[in-house]
Coordinates of C-alpha atoms in Angstrom, one line a residue:
M1 CA -5.9 32.2 148.7
S2 CA -2.8 33.5 147.0
A3 CA -3.0 35.4 143.7
R4 CA -2.1 33.6 140.5
T5 CA 1.0 34.7 138.7
D6 CA 0.3 35.5 135.0
T7 CA 2.7 34.5 132.3
S8 CA 2.7 34.8 128.6
E9 CA 2.6 31.1 128.3
D10 CA -0.6 31.0 130.3
F11 CA -2.3 33.2 127.7
A12 CA -0.8 31.7 124.6
P13 CA -3.4 29.9 122.4
R14 CA -2.7 26.3 121.8
P15 CA -1.3 25.6 118.3
R16 CA -4.6 24.2 116.9
V17 CA -6.5 27.2 118.3
L18 CA -3.8 29.5 116.8
T19 CA -4.3 27.9 113.4
R20 CA -8.1 28.4 113.6
L21 CA -7.6 32.0 114.4
L22 CA -5.0 32.8 111.7
L23 CA -6.4 30.7 108.8
P24 CA -9.4 33.0 108.0
A25 CA -7.1 36.1 108.1
A26 CA -4.6 34.4 105.8
L27 CA -7.3 33.4 103.4
L28 CA -8.6 37.0 103.5
V29 CA -5.2 38.3 102.6
L30 CA -4.8 35.8 99.8
A31 CA -8.3 36.8 98.4
V32 CA -7.3 40.4 98.4
L33 CA -4.0 39.7 96.7
A34 CA -5.9 37.6 94.1
A35 CA -8.3 40.4 93.5
V36 CA -5.4 42.8 93.0
A37 CA -3.8 40.4 90.6
V38 CA -7.0 40.1 88.6
V39 CA -7.2 43.9 88.4
R40 CA -3.5 44.7 87.9
L41 CA -1.4 41.8 86.7
P42 CA -3.1 40.7 83.4
P43 CA -2.1 43.8 81.4
H44 CA 1.5 43.0 82.3
L45 CA 1.3 39.3 82.2
A46 CA -0.3 39.4 78.7
C47 CA 2.7 41.2 77.4
G48 CA 5.7 39.2 78.6
G49 CA 5.2 39.3 82.3
L50 CA 6.2 41.7 85.1
G51 CA 9.4 43.4 84.3
S52 CA 9.0 43.1 80.5
G53 CA 8.6 46.9 80.1
L54 CA 5.3 46.4 78.3
V55 CA 1.7 46.8 79.3
E56 CA -1.5 45.8 77.6
R57 CA -3.5 48.8 76.3
G58 CA -6.6 48.2 74.2
G59 CA -5.5 44.8 73.1
E60 CA -2.0 46.0 72.2
C61 CA 1.4 45.6 74.0
I62 CA 2.7 49.1 74.5
G63 CA 6.2 50.1 75.7
V64 CA 9.9 49.9 75.0
T65 CA 12.0 46.7 74.7
D66 CA 15.5 45.8 73.7
G67 CA 14.2 43.1 71.4
G68 CA 12.5 40.9 74.0
P69 CA 9.8 40.0 74.7
A70 CA 8.9 40.0 71.0
F71 CA 6.0 41.9 69.5
L72 CA 3.9 39.4 67.5
P73 CA 1.4 41.2 65.2
G74 CA -0.5 40.0 62.2
P75 CA -1.2 36.4 61.1
E76 CA 0.5 33.5 62.9
E77 CA 2.5 32.6 59.9
L78 CA 4.5 35.8 60.4
H79 CA 5.1 35.3 64.2
E80 CA 8.2 33.2 63.7
E81 CA 9.8 35.8 61.5
Y82 CA 9.0 38.5 64.1
R83 CA 10.5 36.3 66.8
R84 CA 13.6 35.8 64.7
I85 CA 14.4 39.4 63.9
Q86 CA 13.7 40.6 67.4
S87 CA 15.9 37.8 68.9
L88 CA 18.7 39.0 66.6
I89 CA 18.3 42.6 67.8
K90 CA 18.3 41.5 71.4
A91 CA 21.4 39.3 70.9
E92 CA 23.2 42.2 69.4
N93 CA 22.1 44.5 72.2
D94 CA 23.3 42.0 74.8
R95 CA 26.6 41.6 73.0
V96 CA 27.1 45.4 73.1
A97 CA 26.2 45.5 76.8
D98 CA 28.9 43.0 77.6
D99 CA 31.4 44.4 75.1
G100 CA 33.1 46.9 77.4
R101 CA 33.2 49.7 74.8
P102 CA 31.0 52.8 75.3
S103 CA 27.5 52.6 73.8
V104 CA 24.4 54.6 73.4
K105 CA 20.8 53.7 72.7
V106 CA 18.7 54.7 69.7
A107 CA 15.0 53.8 69.8
L108 CA 12.8 52.9 66.8
V109 CA 9.3 54.2 67.4
S110 CA 6.6 52.7 65.2
T111 CA 3.3 50.8 65.0
L112 CA 4.8 47.5 66.1
T113 CA 1.4 45.8 66.6
P114 CA -0.2 46.4 63.2
D115 CA -3.0 44.4 61.9
T116 CA -4.0 43.5 58.3
G117 CA -6.6 46.3 58.2
G118 CA -4.4 49.0 59.6
P119 CA -2.5 51.9 57.9
L120 CA 0.8 49.9 57.9
S121 CA 0.8 46.1 57.3
P122 CA 2.5 43.5 59.4
E123 CA 4.8 42.8 56.5
Q124 CA 5.9 46.5 56.2
I125 CA 6.7 46.6 59.9
L126 CA 8.7 43.3 59.7
H127 CA 10.7 44.8 56.8
S128 CA 11.2 47.9 58.9
L129 CA 12.7 45.9 61.7
R130 CA 15.0 44.0 59.4
G131 CA 16.2 47.2 57.8
A132 CA 17.0 48.8 61.1
Y133 CA 18.8 45.7 62.3
V134 CA 21.0 45.7 59.2
A135 CA 21.9 49.3 59.9
Q136 CA 22.8 48.4 63.5
M137 CA 25.0 45.5 62.4
R138 CA 26.8 47.6 59.8
A139 CA 27.4 50.3 62.4
N140 CA 28.7 47.9 65.1
H141 CA 30.7 45.5 62.9
G142 CA 31.4 47.1 59.6
E143 CA 34.7 48.7 58.9
E144 CA 33.2 51.2 56.6
A145 CA 34.2 54.8 57.2
R146 CA 30.8 55.9 56.0
L147 CA 29.3 54.8 59.3
G148 CA 31.7 56.6 61.6
D149 CA 33.8 55.3 64.5
P150 CA 32.7 51.8 65.7
G151 CA 34.4 52.6 69.0
L152 CA 31.0 53.9 70.0
Q153 CA 28.6 51.0 69.8
I154 CA 24.8 51.2 69.1
R155 CA 22.0 49.6 71.0
L156 CA 18.7 49.4 69.1
H157 CA 15.5 49.6 71.3
L158 CA 12.0 49.0 70.0
A159 CA 9.2 51.3 71.1
N160 CA 5.6 50.5 70.2
A161 CA 3.1 53.4 70.3
G162 CA 0.2 51.4 69.0
K163 CA -1.0 50.4 65.6
V164 CA -2.1 54.0 64.8
Q165 CA 0.5 55.6 67.1
D166 CA -2.3 56.8 69.4
K167 CA -0.8 55.3 72.6
W168 CA 2.4 57.3 72.5
E169 CA 2.3 59.1 75.8
P170 CA 3.7 56.4 78.2
V171 CA 6.1 55.3 75.5
V172 CA 7.5 58.8 75.1
E173 CA 7.8 59.4 78.8
E174 CA 9.7 56.1 79.1
L175 CA 12.1 57.1 76.3
I176 CA 12.7 60.5 78.0
G177 CA 13.6 58.6 81.2
M178 CA 16.1 56.5 79.3
T179 CA 18.2 59.6 78.5
D180 CA 19.7 59.3 82.0
D181 CA 20.8 55.7 81.6
R182 CA 24.5 54.8 81.8
A183 CA 24.2 54.0 78.1
P184 CA 21.8 56.9 77.4
L185 CA 19.1 57.1 74.8
I186 CA 20.4 59.7 72.4
A187 CA 18.1 59.7 69.4
V188 CA 14.8 58.3 68.0
V189 CA 14.1 57.0 64.5
G190 CA 10.9 55.8 62.9
W191 CA 7.5 57.6 62.9
G192 CA 5.6 55.8 60.2
L193 CA 2.4 57.8 60.0
S194 CA 1.6 61.4 59.1
V195 CA -1.1 61.9 61.8
Q196 CA -1.7 64.3 64.7
D197 CA -0.5 61.8 67.3
T198 CA 2.9 61.6 65.5
E199 CA 3.2 65.3 65.6
D200 CA 2.2 65.5 69.3
A201 CA 4.6 62.7 70.3
A202 CA 7.5 64.2 68.3
A203 CA 6.8 67.6 69.8
R204 CA 7.1 66.1 73.3
L205 CA 10.5 64.4 72.4
S206 CA 11.6 67.7 70.9
E207 CA 10.8 69.6 74.1
A208 CA 13.0 67.0 75.9
G209 CA 15.9 67.8 73.5
I210 CA 15.9 64.4 71.8
P211 CA 16.7 64.5 68.0
M212 CA 14.6 62.4 65.6
V213 CA 15.0 60.9 62.1
S214 CA 11.6 60.0 60.6
S215 CA 11.5 57.2 58.1
V216 CA 8.3 57.3 56.0
A217 CA 6.0 60.1 57.4
S218 CA 5.8 62.4 54.4
A219 CA 3.2 65.1 55.3
T220 CA 4.6 68.5 54.2
G221 CA 5.9 70.5 57.2
L222 CA 6.3 67.5 59.5
N223 CA 10.0 68.4 60.0
H224 CA 12.4 70.8 61.8
S225 CA 10.3 73.8 60.8
T226 CA 7.5 72.8 63.1
I227 CA 9.3 70.3 65.4
P228 CA 12.9 71.3 66.2
G229 CA 15.3 68.4 65.8
L230 CA 13.1 66.4 63.4
V231 CA 14.6 65.4 60.1
R232 CA 13.4 62.7 57.7
I233 CA 14.5 60.3 55.1
T234 CA 11.4 60.4 52.9
P235 CA 10.7 63.2 50.5
S236 CA 7.8 65.4 51.6
N237 CA 4.5 65.3 49.8
D238 CA 5.4 68.5 48.2
D239 CA 8.6 66.9 46.9
F240 CA 6.7 63.9 45.6
V241 CA 4.1 66.0 43.8
R242 CA 6.9 68.1 42.2
A243 CA 8.2 64.9 40.7
L244 CA 4.8 64.0 39.3
A245 CA 4.4 67.5 37.9
E246 CA 7.8 67.1 36.1
Y247 CA 6.5 63.8 34.6
A248 CA 3.3 65.5 33.5
D249 CA 5.2 68.4 31.9
A250 CA 7.0 65.9 29.7
R251 CA 3.7 64.4 28.5
P252 CA 1.9 66.9 26.1
D253 CA -1.1 64.5 26.1
L254 CA -1.7 65.3 29.8
S255 CA -3.2 68.8 29.9
R256 CA -6.4 68.4 32.0
A257 CA -6.6 66.9 35.5
A258 CA -9.4 66.0 37.9
L259 CA -8.4 66.2 41.5
V260 CA -10.1 63.4 43.5
L261 CA -9.5 64.2 47.1
D262 CA -10.3 62.7 50.5
E263 CA -12.1 65.4 52.6
N264 CA -11.0 64.0 55.9
S265 CA -9.8 67.0 57.8
E266 CA -7.9 65.1 60.4
D267 CA -5.6 63.2 58.0
R268 CA -2.5 65.4 57.7
H269 CA -1.0 63.2 54.9
V270 CA -4.0 63.6 52.7
N271 CA -4.5 67.3 53.5
T272 CA -0.9 68.2 52.6
L273 CA -1.0 66.0 49.5
T274 CA -4.1 67.9 48.3
E275 CA -2.4 71.2 48.9
A276 CA 0.7 70.1 46.9
F277 CA -1.5 68.9 43.9
R278 CA -3.2 72.3 43.9
A279 CA 0.1 74.2 44.1
H280 CA 1.9 72.3 41.3
F281 CA -0.9 71.5 38.9
G282 CA -2.8 74.8 39.2
D283 CA -4.7 75.7 36.1
R284 CA -4.5 72.1 34.8
I285 CA -7.1 71.1 37.4
V286 CA -10.5 71.3 35.7
S287 CA -12.6 69.8 38.5
E288 CA -12.3 68.7 42.1
E289 CA -14.1 65.5 43.2
P290 CA -14.3 65.1 47.0
F291 CA -15.0 61.8 48.8
G292 CA -15.1 60.6 52.4
G293 CA -12.2 58.2 52.7
T294 CA -10.8 55.7 55.2
T295 CA -8.2 57.4 57.3
V296 CA -5.8 56.2 60.0
G297 CA -7.6 54.5 62.9
D298 CA -10.7 53.7 60.9
E299 CA -11.7 50.2 60.0
Y300 CA -11.5 49.9 56.2
R301 CA -14.8 50.6 54.4
Y302 CA -15.5 50.4 50.7
V303 CA -15.9 53.8 49.1
E304 CA -18.3 54.0 46.1
F305 CA -16.7 56.0 43.4
F306 CA -19.4 55.6 40.7
N307 CA -20.5 59.2 40.5
I308 CA -17.0 60.5 40.7
V309 CA -15.9 58.4 37.8
Q310 CA -18.9 59.6 35.8
N311 CA -17.8 63.2 36.5
V312 CA -14.2 62.4 35.6
C313 CA -15.4 61.1 32.2
G314 CA -17.6 64.2 31.8
T315 CA -14.7 66.7 32.3
G316 CA -12.6 65.1 29.5
A317 CA -9.6 65.0 31.9
E318 CA -6.7 62.8 30.8
M319 CA -5.3 62.5 34.3
V320 CA -6.6 62.0 37.8
L321 CA -4.7 63.4 40.8
F322 CA -5.6 61.0 43.5
S323 CA -5.2 62.5 47.0
G324 CA -6.1 59.7 49.4
R325 CA -4.9 56.5 51.1
T326 CA -3.9 53.4 49.2
A327 CA -6.9 51.4 50.2
N328 CA -9.2 54.0 48.6
L329 CA -7.0 54.1 45.5
H330 CA -7.8 50.5 44.9
D331 CA -11.6 51.2 45.3
F332 CA -11.3 54.0 42.8
L333 CA -9.4 51.9 40.2
D334 CA -11.9 49.1 40.5
R335 CA -14.7 51.6 39.5
L336 CA -12.5 53.4 36.9
R337 CA -12.0 50.2 35.0
G338 CA -15.8 50.1 34.3
R339 CA -16.0 53.8 33.2
Y340 CA -18.2 54.7 30.2
C341 CA -15.4 56.7 28.5
T342 CA -13.1 53.6 28.0
E343 CA -12.2 54.9 24.6
R344 CA -10.0 57.6 26.3
P345 CA -6.9 56.5 28.2
V346 CA -6.6 57.8 31.8
T347 CA -3.5 58.4 33.8
V348 CA -3.8 58.3 37.6
L349 CA -1.1 60.1 39.6
F350 CA -0.4 58.9 43.2
V351 CA 2.1 59.1 46.0
E352 CA 3.3 56.3 48.2
T353 CA 6.6 55.0 49.7
G354 CA 6.6 51.8 47.6
P355 CA 4.7 50.2 44.8
V356 CA 0.9 50.0 45.3
I357 CA -0.1 47.7 42.4
A358 CA 0.2 44.0 42.7
E359 CA 1.6 42.1 39.8
E360 CA -1.8 40.3 39.1
D361 CA -3.5 43.7 38.9
V362 CA -1.3 45.1 36.1
R363 CA -3.0 43.3 33.2
P364 CA -6.5 44.5 34.2
L365 CA -5.2 48.1 34.2
D366 CA -3.6 47.6 30.8
D367 CA -6.8 46.1 29.4
S368 CA -8.7 49.2 30.6
D369 CA -6.2 51.7 29.3
I370 CA -5.4 53.0 32.8
T371 CA -1.8 53.9 33.8
V372 CA -1.0 54.5 37.4
V373 CA 2.0 56.9 37.8
Q374 CA 3.4 56.8 41.2
A375 CA 6.0 59.1 42.9
S376 CA 7.9 56.7 45.2
A377 CA 10.7 56.7 47.7
N378 CA 12.4 53.8 45.9
D379 CA 12.3 51.9 42.6
P380 CA 11.5 48.2 42.7
R381 CA 13.8 47.7 39.8
W382 CA 16.9 48.7 41.8
S383 CA 19.3 45.8 42.0
L384 CA 23.0 44.9 42.0
E385 CA 23.0 45.2 38.2
E386 CA 25.0 48.3 37.0
D387 CA 22.2 49.4 34.7
S388 CA 19.4 49.2 37.3
G389 CA 19.7 52.9 38.2
A390 CA 20.2 52.1 41.9
P391 CA 21.9 54.7 44.1
A392 CA 25.6 54.1 45.1
G393 CA 24.5 53.2 48.6
F394 CA 22.1 50.5 47.6
A395 CA 24.6 47.7 46.8
P396 CA 26.4 47.9 50.2
F397 CA 23.0 47.7 52.0
Y398 CA 21.9 44.8 49.8
R399 CA 25.1 42.8 50.5
A400 CA 24.8 43.6 54.3
H401 CA 21.3 42.3 54.2
Q402 CA 22.6 39.1 52.6
E403 CA 25.3 38.9 55.2
Y404 CA 23.3 39.5 58.4
L405 CA 20.0 38.1 57.4
G406 CA 21.0 35.5 54.8
G407 CA 19.3 37.5 52.1
Q408 CA 15.9 36.5 53.5
G409 CA 13.1 37.9 51.4
L410 CA 15.4 39.5 48.8
P411 CA 14.8 41.1 46.5
A412 CA 11.0 41.1 46.9
E413 CA 10.8 42.6 50.4
L414 CA 12.8 45.7 49.4
S415 CA 10.2 46.8 46.9
D416 CA 7.8 48.3 49.5
G417 CA 10.7 50.6 50.7
Y418 CA 10.3 50.1 54.4
A419 CA 13.5 48.2 54.9
L420 CA 15.5 50.8 53.1
A421 CA 13.8 53.7 54.9
H422 CA 14.4 52.4 58.4
H423 CA 17.9 51.3 57.5
D424 CA 18.6 54.8 56.2
A425 CA 17.0 56.5 59.2
L426 CA 19.2 54.6 61.7
M427 CA 22.2 55.2 59.5
T428 CA 21.6 58.9 59.5
A429 CA 21.3 59.0 63.3
V430 CA 24.4 57.0 63.8
L431 CA 26.5 59.3 61.5
A432 CA 25.4 62.3 63.5
I433 CA 26.0 60.6 66.8
R434 CA 29.5 59.4 65.9
S435 CA 30.5 62.7 64.4
Q436 CA 30.0 64.3 67.8
Y437 CA 31.7 61.3 69.6
S438 CA 34.8 61.8 67.4
E439 CA 34.8 65.6 67.9
R440 CA 34.6 65.2 71.6
R441 CA 37.6 62.7 71.5
G442 CA 35.7 59.7 72.9
E443 CA 33.4 61.5 75.3
L444 CA 29.7 60.5 75.0
P445 CA 27.8 63.3 73.3
S446 CA 24.5 64.5 74.7
S447 CA 21.3 64.4 72.7
A448 CA 21.4 68.3 72.5
Q449 CA 24.7 68.0 70.6
I450 CA 23.3 65.6 68.1
R451 CA 20.5 68.0 66.9
P452 CA 22.9 70.5 65.1
A453 CA 25.1 67.6 63.9
L454 CA 22.2 66.3 61.8
F455 CA 22.4 69.6 59.8
Q456 CA 26.1 69.0 59.2
L457 CA 25.3 65.9 57.1
K458 CA 25.7 67.6 53.7
D459 CA 28.2 68.3 50.9
G460 CA 31.3 66.2 51.8
N461 CA 29.4 64.6 54.8
S462 CA 26.3 63.5 52.9
V463 CA 24.7 60.2 53.9
K464 CA 25.4 57.5 51.3
A465 CA 22.1 55.8 52.1
A466 CA 20.5 52.8 50.4
S467 CA 17.8 55.1 49.0
G468 CA 20.2 57.7 47.7
S469 CA 22.7 60.4 48.7
L470 CA 21.0 62.5 51.4
Q471 CA 21.9 66.0 52.5
F472 CA 20.3 68.0 55.3
P473 CA 21.1 71.7 54.6
A474 CA 19.4 74.2 57.0
A475 CA 17.4 75.7 54.1
R476 CA 15.5 72.4 53.7
A477 CA 14.4 72.4 57.4
G478 CA 15.0 68.7 57.9
D479 CA 13.8 67.4 54.5
P480 CA 16.4 65.5 52.5
G481 CA 18.1 67.5 49.7
G482 CA 19.4 65.9 46.6
R483 CA 17.4 62.8 47.2
P484 CA 16.1 60.7 44.2
V485 CA 12.4 60.4 43.8
P486 CA 11.6 57.7 41.2
V487 CA 8.5 58.0 39.1
I488 CA 7.0 54.6 38.3
E489 CA 4.6 53.8 35.5
I490 CA 2.2 50.8 36.0
P491 CA 2.0 49.3 33.4
D492 CA 5.3 50.4 32.2
R493 CA 4.7 52.6 29.1
G494 CA 8.4 52.9 28.3
T495 CA 9.3 56.3 29.8
G496 CA 12.2 54.7 31.7
H497 CA 11.1 55.6 35.2
P498 CA 12.3 59.2 35.3
V499 CA 14.0 60.3 38.5
H500 CA 13.4 63.6 40.1
H501 CA 15.9 64.9 42.8
T502 CA 14.7 67.0 45.7
P503 CA 16.2 70.5 45.8
L504 CA 19.1 71.5 48.1
E505 CA 17.5 74.8 49.0

């Protein structure tokens, strides 16, 4: 018998047999891929899909975008407003990318997924985005010399570090990586909270040589002195309390103070506020009344101030220096209205970026002989009227807001100060960037060259910002010099809202 000749055809399975062999393997592969998808994909898919630049962390979408996909925090009724402003930012960024002129990126880092119980409200963050967008449009389209050479266009990117800025690490690393882009990231603005995470994140950006302009984080010392390259728009807590001390000096009926202070050791805002009250009110403080307050990252909890109010009455103090967060101020005022010493007027001194008393709460304060005196970053009475006391830069900002956003929310949304602060932060960064662009005759500057340029914004190069004329002399270590600090009485007792100005040295 002759041997059989083997061929590949002889040993090839029939098509049906091949299908039976491959099908289980294919199903196994699909099952594995599905399992991987279940483990890996949802964090990305929940935040705009793969390639969005965002990832879900602890229920929040974390990362950096150019305006899309949109962050949608807070109640649903605000979502359309959030979509609108971020779509406008993205449209402008896309236009700049196609424009052909050189451009650079500036990132706004903030708590872009706030909730109603967080340290910053969804409304405040919405106003922040609108203010920054107005500054971007003025920079790219305005013909105002005050914003530098529009030959260098500005792309505005949005970086979410979490509702209490505790998820900053991947965001900061992404921002650092963007410094090598063809249109490089060259500065960061924002930073809404005076907390340790803000300091740590800013320190990491500083190590990478990226300059920063903070908007509303006011803790004393959170500036160039501790984090090289960090300047800010807001007055420091020390500046705010100086303004309150000047107000008290002009009131001979205010000679004794009770310092009501939050003892939370991790809250840098409260700690430096307490230090400032002690420094500037000194011997006028006749008692200190500590409490355990609600700090950043905590869920709000009501604080019972009954015993503290009793003690305040017992000291005979005419004023209370309240060193705490806004939520706890309202708890204190609720209890203070029912104090046993109602025959004696009480003035409560406080610090916040914008007004803290709602219109419907003014009458109950008046009926209880309570006056809240607040050092603020802006005055809600500022308007286009010549006698409103508004800074020279306020009217151009207001008109630009009308032009680019249709005046949406004006004038009410300006009262909390967040639109102005973020507009002014981006405006300051743009001026420093473009000054170096002009000096280098059209060559893109590096982020390292922007840092010293921030401290050249003084004297004849001061920033004509919406919140006032800002200067950054080296002696102020990044805090704004010559900046107005309005002092607001609620109810208005007729003092005319005195304005303190921060020192230049």
